[in-house]
Coordinates of C-alpha atoms in Angstrom, one line a residue:
M124 CA 0.0 0.0 0.0
I125 CA 1.2 3.5 -0.8
V126 CA 0.9 6.1 2.0
K127 CA 1.9 9.8 1.6
W128 CA 4.5 11.3 4.0
E129 CA 4.3 15.1 4.1
P130 CA 6.2 17.1 6.7
Y131 CA 4.6 19.3 9.2
W132 CA 8.2 20.3 10.2
Y133 CA 9.4 21.4 13.7
E134 CA 10.3 17.8 14.6
L135 CA 6.6 16.9 14.5
D136 CA 7.0 14.1 11.9
Q137 CA 7.8 10.4 12.0
C138 CA 11.2 9.1 10.9
I139 CA 10.9 6.7 8.0
V140 CA 13.7 4.4 6.8
V141 CA 13.5 1.7 4.2
G142 CA 13.6 -1.7 5.8
D143 CA 12.4 -0.5 9.2
I144 CA 9.7 -2.5 10.9
D145 CA 8.1 -0.5 13.7
L146 CA 5.0 1.2 15.0
F147 CA 3.8 4.0 12.7
Y148 CA 0.8 6.3 12.9
L149 CA -1.4 6.8 9.9
R150 CA -4.4 9.1 9.5
K151 CA -7.6 7.1 9.7
D152 CA -8.1 7.3 6.0
N153 CA -4.8 5.4 5.5
L154 CA -3.7 7.9 2.9
Y155 CA -1.1 9.9 5.0
F156 CA 1.2 9.4 7.8
A157 CA -0.1 11.3 10.8
N158 CA 1.9 14.4 11.9
G159 CA 1.6 17.6 13.8
L160 CA 0.4 18.4 17.3
N161 CA -3.2 17.2 17.2
S162 CA -2.5 14.0 15.2
E163 CA -3.9 11.8 18.0
L164 CA -7.4 13.1 17.0
Y165 CA -7.2 11.3 13.7
E166 CA -4.5 8.7 13.9
R167 CA -4.2 4.9 14.2
E168 CA -1.2 2.9 15.1
V169 CA 0.0 0.1 12.8
K170 CA 3.0 -2.2 12.9
A171 CA 4.4 -2.0 9.4
E172 CA 7.5 -2.4 7.3
I173 CA 8.8 0.4 5.1
W174 CA 9.4 -1.1 1.7
K175 CA 10.1 1.9 -0.5
I176 CA 10.2 5.7 -0.3
T177 CA 10.1 7.9 -3.5
H178 CA 9.9 11.6 -4.4
P179 CA 9.0 13.0 -7.8
E180 CA 12.1 15.3 -7.9
L181 CA 14.6 13.4 -5.6
G182 CA 13.9 9.9 -6.8
D183 CA 14.4 6.9 -4.5
I184 CA 15.0 7.7 -0.8
R185 CA 16.7 5.5 1.7
G186 CA 15.3 7.3 4.7
I187 CA 14.1 10.6 6.3
I188 CA 15.3 11.4 9.7
T189 CA 13.2 14.1 11.5
I190 CA 15.3 14.5 14.7
G191 CA 16.2 18.1 15.6
L192 CA 16.0 21.4 13.9
D193 CA 17.1 20.0 10.5
Y194 CA 15.8 16.9 8.7
S195 CA 18.2 14.5 7.0
I196 CA 17.1 12.9 3.7
Y197 CA 19.2 10.0 2.6
L198 CA 19.0 9.5 -1.2
S199 CA 19.7 6.2 -2.9
D200 CA 23.0 7.4 -4.3
E201 CA 24.3 8.0 -0.7
T202 CA 23.8 11.7 -0.9
V203 CA 22.4 13.3 2.3
I204 CA 20.2 16.4 2.0
T205 CA 19.9 18.6 5.1
V206 CA 16.6 20.5 5.2
N207 CA 15.7 23.2 7.7
A208 CA 12.7 22.2 9.8
E209 CA 12.5 25.2 12.2
E210 CA 13.3 28.7 11.0
N211 CA 12.8 28.3 7.3
P212 CA 11.1 25.0 6.9
G213 CA 11.9 23.3 3.6
E214 CA 15.1 25.3 2.9
I215 CA 17.8 22.9 1.7
Y216 CA 21.3 23.6 2.9
G217 CA 24.3 23.6 0.5
S218 CA 22.8 21.4 -2.3
H219 CA 22.0 21.8 -5.9
Y220 CA 18.6 20.0 -5.3
V221 CA 15.5 22.1 -5.7
V222 CA 12.2 20.7 -4.3
S223 CA 8.9 22.3 -5.2
E224 CA 6.8 20.1 -3.0
W225 CA 7.7 18.0 0.1
C226 CA 5.4 15.0 -0.4
F227 CA 6.8 11.5 -0.6
D228 CA 5.2 8.2 -1.6
V229 CA 6.0 5.5 0.9
Q230 CA 5.2 1.8 0.1
I231 CA 4.5 0.0 3.4
H232 CA 3.4 -3.5 4.3
I233 CA 1.0 -3.5 7.3
I234 CA 1.8 -6.3 9.7
E235 CA -0.7 -5.5 12.4
K236 CA -3.4 -2.8 13.1
T237 CA -3.1 -2.2 16.9
G238 CA -5.8 0.5 17.1
L239 CA -3.8 2.6 19.6
T240 CA -2.9 6.3 19.4
A241 CA 0.6 7.6 19.9
I242 CA -0.5 9.0 23.3
E243 CA -2.0 5.6 24.4
R244 CA 1.3 3.9 23.3
K245 CA 3.4 6.5 25.2
R246 CA 1.5 6.0 28.4
M247 CA 2.4 2.3 28.3
Y248 CA 6.0 3.1 29.1
N249 CA 7.7 5.0 31.9
H250 CA 10.4 7.6 31.2
N251 CA 13.3 5.2 31.3
E252 CA 11.6 2.7 29.0
Q253 CA 10.7 5.5 26.6
K254 CA 14.3 6.6 26.6
K255 CA 15.6 3.0 26.0
R256 CA 13.1 2.5 23.1
W257 CA 14.3 5.8 21.5
Q258 CA 17.9 4.8 21.8
E259 CA 17.0 1.4 20.1
R260 CA 15.3 3.3 17.3
V261 CA 18.3 5.5 16.7
R262 CA 20.6 2.5 16.7
K263 CA 18.2 0.8 14.2
Y264 CA 18.1 3.8 11.9
K265 CA 21.9 4.0 11.8
D266 CA 22.1 0.3 11.0
L267 CA 19.6 0.5 8.2
L268 CA 21.3 3.6 6.8
G269 CA 24.8 2.1 7.2
L270 CA 26.0 4.9 9.5
S271 CA 28.5 4.6 12.3
K272 CA 27.8 8.1 13.6
A273 CA 25.1 10.7 12.6
D274 CA 24.7 14.5 13.3
W275 CA 21.1 13.9 14.5
E276 CA 22.2 11.2 17.1
S277 CA 21.7 12.4 20.7

């Protein structure tokens, strides 16, 4: 199934990386990944695998990391595009790429529909468990992208 991923910026978007199997939040219509501050009002959680990410101007994408004030977009040719997500959302730093619209097609395979919201999922874990889960995700993203160190790692 193809789901649209469109940034809301300001670190309010889900990271997506080809090969990742994780919990993701989709809008109830299944057409878009949920994002933004009020996404729990119209989201549903699914366990899914990211099979492919494409963009009409950038081509095949290996992953989009939405951690911090800048987003990192990993292209299939190993190029990394850094995009401002805070002061001038959508502005690309030091690159010849020009993007007119930030909407990506993401092919996913849904493994399970859990029916939970992000808020409900978060309440299932205490602070230390949440921190550990986040560290595991960061490690997984680095492995999938073939990175030993990343600027967005914290």
